[in-house]
Short mmCIF file of C-alpha atoms in Angstrom, two decimals:
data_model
loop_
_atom_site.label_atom_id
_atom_site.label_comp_id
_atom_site.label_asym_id
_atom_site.label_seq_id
_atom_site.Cartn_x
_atom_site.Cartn_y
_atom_site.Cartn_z
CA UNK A 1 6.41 -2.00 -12.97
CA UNK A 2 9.80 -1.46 -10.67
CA UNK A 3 8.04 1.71 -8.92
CA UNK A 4 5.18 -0.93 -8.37
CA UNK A 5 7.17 -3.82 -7.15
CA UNK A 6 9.22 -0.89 -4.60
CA UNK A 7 5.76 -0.02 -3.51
CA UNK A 8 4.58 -3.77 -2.73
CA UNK A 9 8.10 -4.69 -0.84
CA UNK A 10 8.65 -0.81 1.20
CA UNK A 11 4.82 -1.91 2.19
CA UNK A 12 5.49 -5.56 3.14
CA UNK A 13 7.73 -4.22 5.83
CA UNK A 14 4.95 -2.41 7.26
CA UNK A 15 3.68 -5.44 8.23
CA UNK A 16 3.95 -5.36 12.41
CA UNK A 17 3.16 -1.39 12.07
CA UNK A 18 -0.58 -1.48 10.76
CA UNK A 19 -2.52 -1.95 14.07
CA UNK A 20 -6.06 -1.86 14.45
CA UNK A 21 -6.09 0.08 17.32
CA UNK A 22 -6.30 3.69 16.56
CA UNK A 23 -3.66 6.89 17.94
CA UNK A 24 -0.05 5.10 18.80
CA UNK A 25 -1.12 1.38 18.49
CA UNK A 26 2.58 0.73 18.22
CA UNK A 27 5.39 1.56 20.56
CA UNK A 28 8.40 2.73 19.64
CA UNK A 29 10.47 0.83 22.00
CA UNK A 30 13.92 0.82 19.88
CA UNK A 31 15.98 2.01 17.21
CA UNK A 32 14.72 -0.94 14.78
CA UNK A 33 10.41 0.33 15.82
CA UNK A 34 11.68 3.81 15.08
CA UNK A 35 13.05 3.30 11.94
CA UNK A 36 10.02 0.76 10.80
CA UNK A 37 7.62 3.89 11.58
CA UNK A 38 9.86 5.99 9.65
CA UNK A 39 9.15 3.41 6.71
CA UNK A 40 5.42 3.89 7.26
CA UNK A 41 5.44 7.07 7.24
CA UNK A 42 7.76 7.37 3.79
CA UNK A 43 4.81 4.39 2.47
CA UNK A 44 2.02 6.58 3.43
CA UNK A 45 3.32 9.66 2.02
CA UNK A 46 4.03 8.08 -1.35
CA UNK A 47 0.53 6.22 -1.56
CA UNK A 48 -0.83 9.64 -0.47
CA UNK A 49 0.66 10.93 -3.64
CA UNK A 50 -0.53 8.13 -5.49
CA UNK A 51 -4.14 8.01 -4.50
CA UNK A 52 -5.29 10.28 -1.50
CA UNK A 53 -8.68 7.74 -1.30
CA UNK A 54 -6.84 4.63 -0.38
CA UNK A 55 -8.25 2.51 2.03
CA UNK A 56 -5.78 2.24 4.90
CA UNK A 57 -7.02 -1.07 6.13
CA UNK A 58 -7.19 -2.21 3.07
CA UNK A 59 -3.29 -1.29 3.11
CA UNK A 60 -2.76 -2.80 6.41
CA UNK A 61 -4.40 -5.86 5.88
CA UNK A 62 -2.69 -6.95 2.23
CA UNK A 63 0.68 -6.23 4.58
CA UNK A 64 -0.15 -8.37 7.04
CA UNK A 65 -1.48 -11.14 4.53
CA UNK A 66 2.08 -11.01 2.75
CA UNK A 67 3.49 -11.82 6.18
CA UNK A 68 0.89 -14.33 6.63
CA UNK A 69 2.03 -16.06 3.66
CA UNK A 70 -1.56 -15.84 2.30
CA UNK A 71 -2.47 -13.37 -0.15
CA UNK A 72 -5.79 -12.78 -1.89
CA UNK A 73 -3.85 -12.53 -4.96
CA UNK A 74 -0.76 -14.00 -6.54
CA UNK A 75 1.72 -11.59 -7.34
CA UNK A 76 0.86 -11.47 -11.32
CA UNK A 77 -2.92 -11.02 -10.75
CA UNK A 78 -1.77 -8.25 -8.30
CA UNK A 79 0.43 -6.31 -10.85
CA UNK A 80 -2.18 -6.92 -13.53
CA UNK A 81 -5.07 -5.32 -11.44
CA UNK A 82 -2.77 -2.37 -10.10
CA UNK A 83 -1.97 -1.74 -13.94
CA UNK A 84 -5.08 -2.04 -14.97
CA UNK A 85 -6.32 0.20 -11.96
CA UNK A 86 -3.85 2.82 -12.96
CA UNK A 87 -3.88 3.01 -16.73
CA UNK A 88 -7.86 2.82 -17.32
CA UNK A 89 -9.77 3.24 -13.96
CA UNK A 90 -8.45 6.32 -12.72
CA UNK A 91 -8.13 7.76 -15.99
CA UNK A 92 -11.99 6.84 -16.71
CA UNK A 93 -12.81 8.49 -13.30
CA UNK A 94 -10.92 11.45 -14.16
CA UNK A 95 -12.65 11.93 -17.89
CA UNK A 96 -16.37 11.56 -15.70
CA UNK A 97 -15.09 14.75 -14.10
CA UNK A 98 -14.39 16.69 -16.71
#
């Protein structure tokens, strides 16, 4: 649960760096940018660890709805699906392999 709740807020700051627009959307203008794509880029390679098939936009866009202040999902249905995502869907999908 702490890993997952380390995930959600190192994501949240992300927030400003998820831009549509494809191949340096963002400008790194100053030390603060720089360090915010460092962030990213410390996210991305953890989520890459978690899941390589994540949906980036799907990333992006539950960063930008926590700055928003509008979710799709309060923070307890959120840990409940990511739990149940991670104990019993991947696990399923990895048994369908085998």
């Amino acid at each position: 649960m702490r890993k997952t709740l380390v995930v959600l807020m190192a994501a949240a700051l992300l927030a400003g760096a998820c831009s549509k627009k494809t191949g340096g959307g963002v400008k790194l203008k100053t030390d603060t940018d720089s360090v915010a794509y460092v962030i990213g880029m410390n996210v991305g390679m953890n989520l890459m660890k978690m899941d390589s098939t994540i949906n980036v936009n799907a990333v992006c866009e539950g960063i930008r709805d926590v700055f928003r202040q509008g979710t799709r999902f309060s923070a307890a249905d959120a840990e409940v699906f990511y739990l149940r995502y991670m104990n019993y869907a991947l696990p399923e999908k990895a048994r369908a392999l085998w």
